[in-house]
PDB file of C-alpha atoms (C1' of nucleotides) in Angstrom:
ATOM      1  CA  MET W   1     119.245-218.797 165.565  1.00 32.00           C
ATOM      2  CA  GLY W   2     116.194-218.299 163.411  1.00 29.00           C
ATOM      3  CA  ARG W   3     115.466-219.710 160.055  1.00 34.00           C
ATOM      4  CA  SER W   4     115.933-217.340 157.160  1.00 38.00           C
ATOM      5  CA  PRO W   5     112.641-216.254 155.623  1.00 42.00           C
ATOM      6  CA  CYS W   6     111.502-218.105 152.597  1.00 45.00           C
ATOM      7  CA  CYS W   7     111.444-214.848 150.628  1.00 46.00           C
ATOM      8  CA  GLU W   8     112.088-211.159 150.713  1.00 47.00           C
ATOM      9  CA  LYS W   9     108.631-210.340 151.853  1.00 52.00           C
ATOM     10  CA  GLU W  10     108.859-206.591 151.373  1.00 56.00           C
ATOM     11  CA  HIS W  11     109.329-207.068 147.652  1.00 67.00           C
ATOM     12  CA  MET W  12     106.681-209.694 147.164  1.00 77.00           C
ATOM     13  CA  ASN W  13     103.102-209.517 146.104  1.00 82.00           C
ATOM     14  CA  LYS W  14     100.545-210.816 148.529  1.00 82.00           C
ATOM     15  CA  GLY W  15      96.881-211.553 148.410  1.00 84.00           C
ATOM     16  CA  ALA W  16      94.738-212.611 145.451  1.00 86.00           C
ATOM     17  CA  TRP W  17      96.521-213.656 142.279  1.00 90.00           C
ATOM     18  CA  THR W  18      95.943-211.754 139.155  1.00 88.00           C
ATOM     19  CA  LYS W  19      95.106-213.354 135.815  1.00 87.00           C
ATOM     20  CA  GLU W  20      98.470-212.353 134.478  1.00 87.00           C
ATOM     21  CA  GLU W  21     100.285-213.986 137.433  1.00 89.00           C
ATOM     22  CA  ASP W  22      98.286-217.143 136.862  1.00 88.00           C
ATOM     23  CA  GLU W  23      99.196-217.212 133.216  1.00 89.00           C
ATOM     24  CA  ARG W  24     102.867-216.707 133.957  1.00 89.00           C
ATOM     25  CA  LEU W  25     102.913-219.475 136.499  1.00 89.00           C
ATOM     26  CA  VAL W  26     100.973-221.876 134.266  1.00 89.00           C
ATOM     27  CA  SER W  27     103.132-221.272 131.286  1.00 89.00           C
ATOM     28  CA  TYR W  28     106.336-221.608 133.250  1.00 89.00           C
ATOM     29  CA  ILE W  29     105.239-224.916 134.805  1.00 89.00           C
ATOM     30  CA  LYS W  30     104.008-226.196 131.475  1.00 86.00           C
ATOM     31  CA  SER W  31     107.433-225.665 129.954  1.00 85.00           C
ATOM     32  CA  HIS W  32     109.662-226.459 132.957  1.00 85.00           C
ATOM     33  CA  GLY W  33     107.558-228.710 135.117  1.00 84.00           C
ATOM     34  CA  GLU W  34     106.841-228.507 138.852  1.00 82.00           C
ATOM     35  CA  GLY W  35     109.426-228.299 141.558  1.00 74.00           C
ATOM     36  CA  CYS W  36     112.198-226.026 142.740  1.00 84.00           C
ATOM     37  CA  TRP W  37     109.622-223.672 144.103  1.00 88.00           C
ATOM     38  CA  ARG W  38     112.122-221.347 145.688  1.00 84.00           C
ATOM     39  CA  SER W  39     113.739-220.392 142.421  1.00 86.00           C
ATOM     40  CA  LEU W  40     110.556-220.643 140.332  1.00 88.00           C
ATOM     41  CA  PRO W  41     109.132-217.162 141.021  1.00 87.00           C
ATOM     42  CA  ARG W  42     112.260-215.370 139.799  1.00 85.00           C
ATOM     43  CA  ALA W  43     112.610-217.698 136.781  1.00 87.00           C
ATOM     44  CA  ALA W  44     108.975-217.176 135.935  1.00 88.00           C
ATOM     45  CA  GLY W  45     109.123-213.473 136.495  1.00 88.00           C
ATOM     46  CA  LEU W  46     106.691-213.488 139.385  1.00 88.00           C
ATOM     47  CA  LEU W  47     106.888-211.280 142.465  1.00 88.00           C
ATOM     48  CA  ARG W  48     105.673-214.095 144.724  1.00 89.00           C
ATOM     49  CA  CYS W  49     107.412-216.368 147.123  1.00 88.00           C
ATOM     50  CA  GLY W  50     107.849-220.012 146.074  1.00 88.00           C
ATOM     51  CA  LYS W  51     105.498-221.167 148.731  1.00 87.00           C
ATOM     52  CA  SER W  52     102.761-218.941 147.313  1.00 89.00           C
ATOM     53  CA  CYS W  53     103.409-220.225 143.805  1.00 90.00           C
ATOM     54  CA  ARG W  54     103.273-223.793 144.900  1.00 89.00           C
ATOM     55  CA  LEU W  55      99.978-223.254 146.761  1.00 89.00           C
ATOM     56  CA  ARG W  56      98.472-221.438 143.826  1.00 90.00           C
ATOM     57  CA  TRP W  57      99.412-224.205 141.461  1.00 91.00           C
ATOM     58  CA  ILE W  58      98.368-227.048 143.671  1.00 89.00           C
ATOM     59  CA  ASN W  59      95.096-225.619 144.855  1.00 89.00           C
ATOM     60  CA  TYR W  60      93.887-223.718 141.864  1.00 89.00           C
ATOM     61  CA  LEU W  61      95.827-223.929 138.634  1.00 89.00           C
ATOM     62  CA  ARG W  62      96.610-227.589 138.309  1.00 87.00           C
ATOM     63  CA  PRO W  63      94.875-228.878 135.177  1.00 86.00           C
ATOM     64  CA  ASP W  64      93.637-232.093 136.777  1.00 84.00           C
ATOM     65  CA  LEU W  65      91.627-230.362 139.412  1.00 87.00           C
ATOM     66  CA  LYS W  66      87.959-231.162 139.638  1.00 83.00           C
ATOM     67  CA  ARG W  67      85.987-228.011 140.156  1.00 78.00           C
ATOM     68  CA  GLY W  68      82.459-227.790 141.407  1.00 81.00           C
ATOM     69  CA  ASN W  69      80.459-229.226 144.257  1.00 85.00           C
ATOM     70  CA  PHE W  70      81.377-232.393 146.094  1.00 88.00           C
ATOM     71  CA  THR W  71      79.300-235.374 145.142  1.00 88.00           C
ATOM     72  CA  HIS W  72      77.459-237.528 147.620  1.00 86.00           C
ATOM     73  CA  ASP W  73      80.049-240.274 147.125  1.00 88.00           C
ATOM     74  CA  GLU W  74      82.813-237.826 147.823  1.00 89.00           C
ATOM     75  CA  ASP W  75      81.037-236.771 150.981  1.00 88.00           C
ATOM     76  CA  GLU W  76      80.834-240.336 152.121  1.00 88.00           C
ATOM     77  CA  LEU W  77      84.415-241.029 151.381  1.00 90.00           C
ATOM     78  CA  ILE W  78      85.654-237.910 153.148  1.00 91.00           C
ATOM     79  CA  ILE W  79      83.736-238.798 156.288  1.00 90.00           C
ATOM     80  CA  LYS W  80      85.009-242.348 156.279  1.00 88.00           C
ATOM     81  CA  LEU W  81      88.536-241.309 155.642  1.00 90.00           C
ATOM     82  CA  HIS W  82      88.352-238.673 158.320  1.00 90.00           C
ATOM     83  CA  SER W  83      87.084-241.206 160.835  1.00 88.00           C
ATOM     84  CA  LEU W  84      90.088-243.251 160.018  1.00 86.00           C
ATOM     85  CA  LEU W  85      92.799-240.680 159.434  1.00 86.00           C
ATOM     86  CA  GLY W  86      91.673-237.602 161.338  1.00 87.00           C
ATOM     87  CA  ASN W  87      92.762-234.240 160.056  1.00 88.00           C
ATOM     88  CA  LYS W  88      95.287-235.736 157.680  1.00 88.00           C
ATOM     89  CA  TRP W  89      93.941-233.700 154.787  1.00 91.00           C
ATOM     90  CA  SER W  90      96.702-234.529 152.377  1.00 88.00           C
ATOM     91  CA  LEU W  91      96.127-238.253 152.903  1.00 88.00           C
ATOM     92  CA  ILE W  92      92.421-237.803 152.427  1.00 90.00           C
ATOM     93  CA  ALA W  93      92.965-235.739 149.331  1.00 89.00           C
ATOM     94  CA  ALA W  94      95.243-238.431 147.915  1.00 87.00           C
ATOM     95  CA  ARG W  95      92.176-240.679 147.822  1.00 86.00           C
ATOM     96  CA  LEU W  96      89.952-238.145 146.073  1.00 88.00           C
ATOM     97  CA  PRO W  97      91.118-237.505 142.549  1.00 87.00           C
ATOM     98  CA  GLY W  98      90.952-233.916 141.499  1.00 88.00           C
ATOM     99  CA  ARG W  99      90.451-232.568 145.011  1.00 90.00           C
ATOM    100  CA  THR W 100      93.030-230.748 147.052  1.00 90.00           C
ATOM    101  CA  ASP W 101      93.793-231.002 150.734  1.00 89.00           C
ATOM    102  CA  ASN W 102      92.808-227.328 151.182  1.00 89.00           C
ATOM    103  CA  GLU W 103      89.540-227.831 149.376  1.00 90.00           C
ATOM    104  CA  ILE W 104      88.664-230.852 151.481  1.00 92.00           C
ATOM    105  CA  LYS W 105      89.656-229.115 154.666  1.00 90.00           C
ATOM    106  CA  ASN W 106      87.489-226.153 153.843  1.00 89.00           C
ATOM    107  CA  TYR W 107      84.633-228.403 152.796  1.00 91.00           C
ATOM    108  CA  TRP W 108      84.942-230.318 156.031  1.00 90.00           C
ATOM    109  CA  ASN W 109      84.950-227.198 158.165  1.00 88.00           C
ATOM    110  CA  THR W 110      82.089-225.510 156.393  1.00 87.00           C
ATOM    111  CA  HIS W 111      79.755-228.383 155.470  1.00 88.00           C
ATOM    112  CA  ILE W 112      80.493-231.793 156.839  1.00 89.00           C
ATOM    113  CA  LYS W 113      81.268-230.708 160.403  1.00 86.00           C
ATOM    114  CA  ARG W 114      77.882-228.979 160.571  1.00 84.00           C
ATOM    115  CA  LYS W 115      76.162-231.927 158.960  1.00 85.00           C
ATOM    116  CA  LEU W 116      77.538-234.341 161.489  1.00 86.00           C
ATOM    117  CA  LEU W 117      76.777-232.027 164.437  1.00 83.00           C
ATOM    118  CA  SER W 118      73.227-231.693 163.273  1.00 81.00           C
ATOM    119  CA  LYS W 119      72.963-235.505 163.452  1.00 82.00           C
ATOM    120  CA  GLY W 120      74.315-235.490 166.946  1.00 84.00           C
ATOM    121  CA  ILE W 121      77.686-236.831 165.946  1.00 85.00           C
ATOM    122  CA  ASP W 122      80.944-235.356 167.157  1.00 84.00           C
ATOM    123  CA  PRO W 123      82.931-234.630 164.007  1.00 85.00           C
ATOM    124  CA  ASN W 124      86.217-235.160 165.853  1.00 81.00           C
ATOM    125  CA  THR W 125      85.447-238.558 167.297  1.00 84.00           C
ATOM    126  CA  HIS W 126      82.691-239.702 164.895  1.00 84.00           C
ATOM    127  CA  ARG W 127      80.796-240.854 167.874  1.00 82.00           C
ATOM    128  CA  SER W 128      77.542-239.736 169.422  1.00 80.00           C
ATOM    129  CA  ILE W 129      77.880-236.385 171.185  1.00 73.00           C
ATOM    130  CA  ASN W 130      75.880-237.873 174.057  1.00 70.00           C
ATOM    131  CA  ALA W 131      78.497-240.511 174.671  1.00 56.00           C
ATOM    132  CA  GLY W 132      80.381-239.653 177.826  1.00 51.00           C
ATOM    133  CA  ARG W 133      77.427-239.701 180.124  1.00 50.00           C
ATOM    134  CA  ASP W 134      77.041-242.528 182.590  1.00 46.00           C
ATOM    135  CA  HIS W 135      78.278-245.857 181.424  1.00 49.00           C
ATOM    136  CA  ASP W 136      74.855-247.509 181.278  1.00 48.00           C
ATOM    137  CA  SER W 137      73.267-244.851 179.100  1.00 45.00           C
ATOM    138  CA  THR W 138      76.217-244.791 176.876  1.00 44.00           C
ATOM    139  CA  LYS W 139      75.999-248.508 176.481  1.00 46.00           C
ATOM    140  CA  ARG W 140      72.350-248.265 175.739  1.00 41.00           C
ATOM    141  CA  GLU W 141      73.020-245.656 173.100  1.00 39.00           C
ATOM    142  CA  ASP W 142      75.644-247.869 171.622  1.00 40.00           C
ATOM    143  CA  GLN W 143      72.827-250.230 170.754  1.00 36.00           C
ATOM    144  CA  ILE W 144      71.613-247.802 168.216  1.00 30.00           C
ATOM    145  CA  VAL W 145      73.184-248.364 164.915  1.00 31.00           C
ATOM    146  CA  LYS W 146      74.425-245.070 163.621  1.00 37.00           C
ATOM    147  CA  ASP W 147      75.226-244.304 160.152  1.00 38.00           C
ATOM    148  CA  VAL W 148      77.795-241.718 160.796  1.00 38.00           C
ATOM    149  CA  ALA W 149      78.194-240.626 157.316  1.00 35.00           C
ATOM    150  CA  PHE W 150      74.819-240.292 155.688  1.00 35.00           C
ATOM    151  CA  GLY W 151      72.172-239.933 158.245  1.00 34.00           C
ATOM    152  CA  CYS W 152      70.287-243.166 157.800  1.00 33.00           C
ATOM    153  CA  GLN W 153      69.866-244.289 161.300  1.00 32.00           C
ATOM    154  CA  LEU W 154      69.030-247.855 161.916  1.00 29.00           C
ATOM    155  CA  GLU W 155      67.796-248.820 165.385  1.00 30.00           C
ATOM    156  CA  LYS W 156      69.005-252.216 166.324  1.00 31.00           C
ATOM    157  CA  THR W 157      67.248-252.982 169.547  1.00 30.00           C
ATOM    158  CA  GLU W 158      66.673-256.646 169.171  1.00 30.00           C
ATOM    159  CA  LYS W 159      69.523-258.900 168.636  1.00 33.00           C
ATOM    160  CA  SER W 160      67.243-261.515 167.079  1.00 33.00           C
ATOM    161  CA  GLU W 161      66.250-259.061 164.381  1.00 33.00           C
ATOM    162  CA  GLU W 162      69.876-258.554 163.564  1.00 34.00           C
ATOM    163  CA  GLN W 163      70.332-262.231 163.338  1.00 35.00           C
ATOM    164  CA  LYS W 164      67.646-262.343 160.689  1.00 33.00           C
ATOM    165  CA  LEU W 165      69.850-260.391 158.410  1.00 32.00           C
ATOM    166  CA  ASN W 166      72.222-262.285 156.312  1.00 34.00           C
ATOM    167  CA  LYS W 167      75.739-261.153 155.843  1.00 34.00           C
ATOM    168  CA  ASN W 168      75.133-259.306 152.693  1.00 34.00           C
ATOM    169  CA  GLN W 169      72.139-257.430 154.089  1.00 34.00           C
ATOM    170  CA  LYS W 170      74.146-256.442 157.127  1.00 34.00           C
ATOM    171  CA  GLN W 171      76.910-255.315 154.920  1.00 34.00           C
ATOM    172  CA  ASN W 172      74.631-253.080 152.975  1.00 34.00           C
ATOM    173  CA  LEU W 173      73.047-251.649 156.053  1.00 31.00           C
ATOM    174  CA  THR W 174      76.135-250.962 157.988  1.00 33.00           C
ATOM    175  CA  ASN W 175      77.545-248.174 155.877  1.00 34.00           C
ATOM    176  CA  GLY W 176      79.123-246.242 158.698  1.00 33.00           C
ATOM    177  CA  LEU W 177      79.721-246.493 162.369  1.00 34.00           C
ATOM    178  CA  VAL W 178      77.892-249.377 163.896  1.00 33.00           C
ATOM    179  CA  CYS W 179      77.730-250.284 167.557  1.00 33.00           C
ATOM    180  CA  LYS W 180      77.034-253.803 168.366  1.00 33.00           C
ATOM    181  CA  GLU W 181      76.707-254.664 172.065  1.00 30.00           C
ATOM    182  CA  GLU W 182      80.226-254.794 173.405  1.00 31.00           C
ATOM    183  CA  ARG W 183      81.775-254.423 170.075  1.00 35.00           C
ATOM    184  CA  LEU W 184      81.948-251.231 168.102  1.00 38.00           C
ATOM    185  CA  GLU W 185      82.154-252.046 164.520  1.00 38.00           C
ATOM    186  CA  LEU W 186      83.460-249.455 162.168  1.00 42.00           C
ATOM    187  CA  ASN W 187      82.731-250.585 158.702  1.00 44.00           C
ATOM    188  CA  LEU W 188      84.974-248.189 156.860  1.00 42.00           C
ATOM    189  CA  GLU W 189      84.572-249.914 153.586  1.00 44.00           C
ATOM    190  CA  LEU W 190      87.875-248.271 152.851  1.00 47.00           C
ATOM    191  CA  ARG W 191      90.569-249.510 150.609  1.00 47.00           C
ATOM    192  CA  ILE W 192      94.041-248.175 151.003  1.00 47.00           C
ATOM    193  CA  SER W 193      96.090-248.222 147.918  1.00 49.00           C
ATOM    194  CA  PRO W 194      98.666-246.056 146.344  1.00 48.00           C
ATOM    195  CA  PRO W 195      97.273-242.537 146.030  1.00 47.00           C
ATOM    196  CA  TRP W 196      95.443-241.405 142.927  1.00 47.00           C
ATOM    197  CA  GLN W 197      97.799-240.403 140.234  1.00 45.00           C
ATOM    198  CA  ASN W 198      97.207-238.425 137.122  1.00 44.00           C
ATOM    199  CA  LYS W 199      95.508-241.078 135.175  1.00 42.00           C
ATOM    200  CA  ASN W 200      92.808-241.160 132.669  1.00 45.00           C
ATOM    201  CA  HIS W 201      89.338-242.153 133.666  1.00 42.00           C
ATOM    202  CA  ASP W 202      89.581-245.732 132.583  1.00 43.00           C
ATOM    203  CA  ASP W 203      92.680-246.269 134.608  1.00 43.00           C
ATOM    204  CA  GLN W 204      91.117-244.757 137.641  1.00 42.00           C
ATOM    205  CA  THR W 205      88.047-246.934 137.223  1.00 39.00           C
ATOM    206  CA  ARG W 206      90.176-249.955 136.933  1.00 39.00           C
ATOM    207  CA  GLU W 207      92.174-248.975 139.959  1.00 39.00           C
ATOM    208  CA  ARG W 208      89.049-248.276 141.915  1.00 37.00           C
ATOM    209  CA  SER W 209      87.848-251.760 141.098  1.00 34.00           C
ATOM    210  CA  THR W 210      90.967-253.237 142.670  1.00 32.00           C
ATOM    211  CA  TYR W 211      90.198-251.773 145.988  1.00 35.00           C
ATOM    212  CA  THR W 212      89.387-254.098 148.832  1.00 32.00           C
ATOM    213  CA  ALA W 213      86.992-253.584 151.607  1.00 33.00           C
ATOM    214  CA  SER W 214      88.133-253.151 155.119  1.00 36.00           C
ATOM    215  CA  ARG W 215      86.259-253.338 158.323  1.00 36.00           C
ATOM    216  CA  LEU W 216      87.502-252.071 161.599  1.00 37.00           C
ATOM    217  CA  TYR W 217      86.290-253.581 164.845  1.00 35.00           C
ATOM    218  CA  VAL W 218      87.059-251.886 168.113  1.00 34.00           C
ATOM    219  CA  GLU W 219      85.649-253.050 171.284  1.00 32.00           C
ATOM    220  CA  ASN W 220      84.810-250.639 174.083  1.00 32.00           C
ATOM    221  CA  GLY W 221      85.953-247.510 172.346  1.00 34.00           C
ATOM    222  CA  MET W 222      88.341-246.430 169.745  1.00 36.00           C
ATOM    223  CA  ASP W 223      91.510-247.188 171.573  1.00 34.00           C
ATOM    224  CA  SER W 224      92.746-250.370 170.230  1.00 34.00           C
ATOM    225  CA  SER W 225      96.134-250.492 171.718  1.00 32.00           C
ATOM    226  CA  SER W 226      95.771-253.721 173.582  1.00 31.00           C
ATOM    227  CA  ASP W 227      97.786-256.723 172.719  1.00 31.00           C
ATOM    228  CA  THR W 228      94.783-258.660 171.588  1.00 29.00           C
ATOM    229  CA  ALA W 229      94.333-256.779 168.406  1.00 31.00           C
ATOM    230  CA  LYS W 230      93.377-259.276 165.843  1.00 32.00           C
ATOM    231  CA  CYS W 231      93.628-258.994 162.184  1.00 32.00           C
ATOM    232  CA  GLN W 232      91.773-261.109 159.738  1.00 32.00           C
ATOM    233  CA  THR W 233      90.894-260.846 156.120  1.00 32.00           C
ATOM    234  CA  GLU W 234      87.390-261.315 154.984  1.00 32.00           C
ATOM    235  CA  ASP W 235      85.919-262.544 151.801  1.00 32.00           C
ATOM    236  CA  SER W 236      84.723-259.365 150.248  1.00 32.00           C
ATOM    237  CA  SER W 237      82.825-260.932 147.423  1.00 32.00           C
ATOM    238  CA  SER W 238      79.577-259.688 148.986  1.00 31.00           C
ATOM    239  CA  ILE W 239      80.654-256.126 148.622  1.00 31.00           C
ATOM    240  CA  SER W 240      79.692-254.450 145.474  1.00 31.00           C
ATOM    241  CA  HIS W 241      82.952-253.217 144.036  1.00 33.00           C
ATOM    242  CA  SER W 242      85.615-255.278 145.615  1.00 31.00           C
ATOM    243  CA  SER W 243      88.386-257.605 144.890  1.00 30.00           C
ATOM    244  CA  LEU W 244      91.524-258.764 146.584  1.00 30.00           C
ATOM    245  CA  ASP W 245      94.897-257.223 146.196  1.00 32.00           C
ATOM    246  CA  ILE W 246      96.698-258.025 149.392  1.00 31.00           C
ATOM    247  CA  SER W 247     100.372-257.410 149.657  1.00 33.00           C
ATOM    248  CA  SER W 248     102.367-259.956 151.524  1.00 33.00           C
ATOM    249  CA  ILE W 249     102.662-258.912 155.108  1.00 33.00           C
ATOM    250  CA  SER W 250     104.822-260.375 157.734  1.00 34.00           C
ATOM    251  CA  SER W 251     105.740-258.134 160.551  1.00 38.00           C
ATOM    252  CA  VAL W 252     103.915-256.998 163.672  1.00 39.00           C
ATOM    253  CA  GLY W 253     104.014-253.342 164.434  1.00 40.00           C
ATOM    254  CA  TYR W 254     101.980-250.152 164.688  1.00 40.00           C
ATOM    255  CA  ASP W 255     100.165-248.817 161.735  1.00 40.00           C
ATOM    256  CA  PHE W 256      99.622-245.248 160.784  1.00 38.00           C
ATOM    257  CA  LEU W 257      96.681-245.141 163.172  1.00 39.00           C
ATOM    258  CA  GLY W 258      98.821-246.131 166.050  1.00 38.00           C
ATOM    259  CA  LEU W 259      97.022-249.445 166.252  1.00 37.00           C
ATOM    260  CA  LYS W 260      98.974-252.562 166.882  1.00 37.00           C
ATOM    261  CA  THR W 261      98.860-254.631 163.789  1.00 38.00           C
ATOM    262  CA  ARG W 262     100.500-257.344 161.860  1.00 35.00           C
ATOM    263  CA  PHE W 263     100.348-255.167 158.833  1.00 36.00           C
ATOM    264  CA  MET W 264     102.967-252.495 158.445  1.00 35.00           C
ATOM    265  CA  ASP W 265     102.148-251.910 154.843  1.00 37.00           C
ATOM    266  CA  PHE W 266      98.913-249.971 154.841  1.00 37.00           C
ATOM    267  CA  ARG W 267      98.381-250.485 151.183  1.00 35.00           C
ATOM    268  CA  SER W 268      96.703-253.634 152.326  1.00 33.00           C
ATOM    269  CA  LEU W 269      94.448-252.380 155.025  1.00 35.00           C
ATOM    270  CA  GLU W 270      91.982-255.179 154.855  1.00 33.00           C
ATOM    271  CA  MET W 271      91.698-256.278 158.423  1.00 33.00           C
ATOM    272  CA  ASP W 272      89.540-256.490 161.443  1.00 33.00           C
ATOM    273  CA  TYR W 273      90.678-255.304 164.824  1.00 33.00           C
ATOM    274  CA  THR W 274      89.155-256.820 167.844  1.00 31.00           C
ATOM    275  CA  ARG W 275      89.927-255.636 171.326  1.00 32.00           C
ATOM    276  CA  LYS W 276      88.997-257.575 174.387  1.00 29.00           C
TER     277      LYS W 276
ATOM    278  C1'  DA N   1      69.577-198.333 149.404  1.00 58.94           C
ATOM    279  C1'  DA N   2      72.641-198.912 153.110  1.00 58.94           C
ATOM    280  C1'  DA N   3      74.350-201.329 156.930  1.00 58.94           C
ATOM    281  C1'  DC N   4      75.239-205.407 158.951  1.00 58.94           C
ATOM    282  C1'  DC N   5      75.921-210.340 159.353  1.00 58.94           C
ATOM    283  C1'  DC N   6      77.612-214.633 158.026  1.00 58.94           C
ATOM    284  C1'  DG N   7      79.448-218.354 155.279  1.00 58.94           C
ATOM    285  C1'  DC N   8      82.837-219.647 152.098  1.00 58.94           C
ATOM    286  C1'  DC N   9      87.261-220.283 150.394  1.00 58.94           C
ATOM    287  C1'  DA N  10      91.765-218.649 148.702  1.00 58.94           C
ATOM    288  C1'  DA N  11      95.790-217.607 150.669  1.00 58.94           C
ATOM    289  C1'  DC N  12      98.984-217.033 154.491  1.00 58.94           C
ATOM    290  C1'  DC N  13     101.866-218.550 158.385  1.00 58.94           C
ATOM    291  C1'  DG N  14     104.467-221.475 161.268  1.00 58.94           C
ATOM    292  C1'  DC N  15     106.328-225.673 161.921  1.00 58.94           C
ATOM    293  C1'  DA N  16     107.431-230.453 160.796  1.00 58.94           C
ATOM    294  C1'  DA N  17     109.409-233.536 157.630  1.00 58.94           C
ATOM    295  C1'  DC N  18     112.479-234.544 154.167  1.00 58.94           C
ATOM    296  C1'  DG N  19     116.674-234.613 151.631  1.00 58.94           C
ATOM    297  C1'  DC N  20     121.217-233.373 150.542  1.00 58.94           C
ATOM    298  C1'  DC N  21     125.942-232.380 151.786  1.00 58.94           C
TER     299       DC N  21
ATOM    300  C1'  DT D   1     125.459-237.663 161.782  1.00 58.94           C
ATOM    301  C1'  DG D   2     124.284-233.040 162.296  1.00 58.94           C
ATOM    302  C1'  DG D   3     123.282-228.785 159.943  1.00 58.94           C
ATOM    303  C1'  DC D   4     120.879-226.389 156.655  1.00 58.94           C
ATOM    304  C1'  DG D   5     117.854-225.541 152.751  1.00 58.94           C
ATOM    305  C1'  DT D   6     113.537-226.917 150.722  1.00 58.94           C
ATOM    306  C1'  DT D   7     109.072-228.790 150.538  1.00 58.94           C
ATOM    307  C1'  DG D   8     104.754-230.184 152.438  1.00 58.94           C
ATOM    308  C1'  DC D   9     101.067-229.969 155.840  1.00 58.94           C
ATOM    309  C1'  DG D  10      97.518-228.216 158.727  1.00 58.94           C
ATOM    310  C1'  DG D  11      95.595-224.386 161.366  1.00 58.94           C
ATOM    311  C1'  DT D  12      94.109-219.846 160.779  1.00 58.94           C
ATOM    312  C1'  DT D  13      92.907-215.464 158.672  1.00 58.94           C
ATOM    313  C1'  DG D  14      90.823-212.077 155.930  1.00 58.94           C
ATOM    314  C1'  DG D  15      88.345-210.540 151.950  1.00 58.94           C
ATOM    315  C1'  DC D  16      84.496-211.160 149.197  1.00 58.94           C
ATOM    316  C1'  DG D  17      79.810-212.025 148.027  1.00 58.94           C
ATOM    317  C1'  DG D  18      75.189-213.110 149.174  1.00 58.94           C
ATOM    318  C1'  DG D  19      71.412-212.793 152.375  1.00 58.94           C
ATOM    319  C1'  DT D  20      68.934-210.284 155.854  1.00 58.94           C
ATOM    320  C1'  DT D  21      67.356-206.387 158.420  1.00 58.94           C
TER     321       DT D  21
END
DNA sequence: AAACCCGCCAACCGCAACGCC
DNA sequence: TGGCGTTGCGGTTGGCGGGTT
């Protein structure tokens, strides 16, 4: 038994929206608000299915959309979020005010993917494309500190040199995927908080400032399913825009990445994972 | 100037998730 | 609790425009 179609397709317009359709949709939503997409087209006098109206509004007509090129900061954030969330475009978009999931998805597929590939990084795994050869060479390559996101590649061949760096310096340098001997460190510098809402700039700035830094350690690969997953918080005072806003967490479970964690509430993703 | 190629991105489609009864 | 309608998500497509031959 099939599902009934969302609309009478033979009587519906398809393809690019006209200016008049846009105006009708905008004026209807302005006076009636979003929602009830199925009945909206008829009420607004549009020969479109509800799905199409919703998409047009969300991806193009919404007044809070930020048009124009992605900034370098947005690039960085998208790469970091993708390394953490994968192709969860809606979740990624929720962290980028004014950007839509569709826009980010397109941008990823047309720009960032290519950018990462040109740097020898697999955009799906965020690891070196050459990984997967013999174990020794892979291990050797893991000695190279890779900035996944932004191309600055730091070669860390001498452990003693690394030790010369203080914590702050290391923090500043490791702005991406970092491989340290047996331990792969993913410094995601990512703060999970409630998604961006429609707020004015000051509110957003304030909210941004309440973010906390997170670092993800995974040993011997990305799979962190072992029982030895360890969570710890870290004083983030050394990180430029950081503060603490940790929700109280009590239970052990699996987070949205499928990683075993003590934290079920990912609003407080400030933790280190270590896998033995 | 025309033909072709290629990249971009708006829009579509199918399915999963959600919510209500 | 299961069925059904609605909404949301992510993969894919196709048209358009700019660049190249």
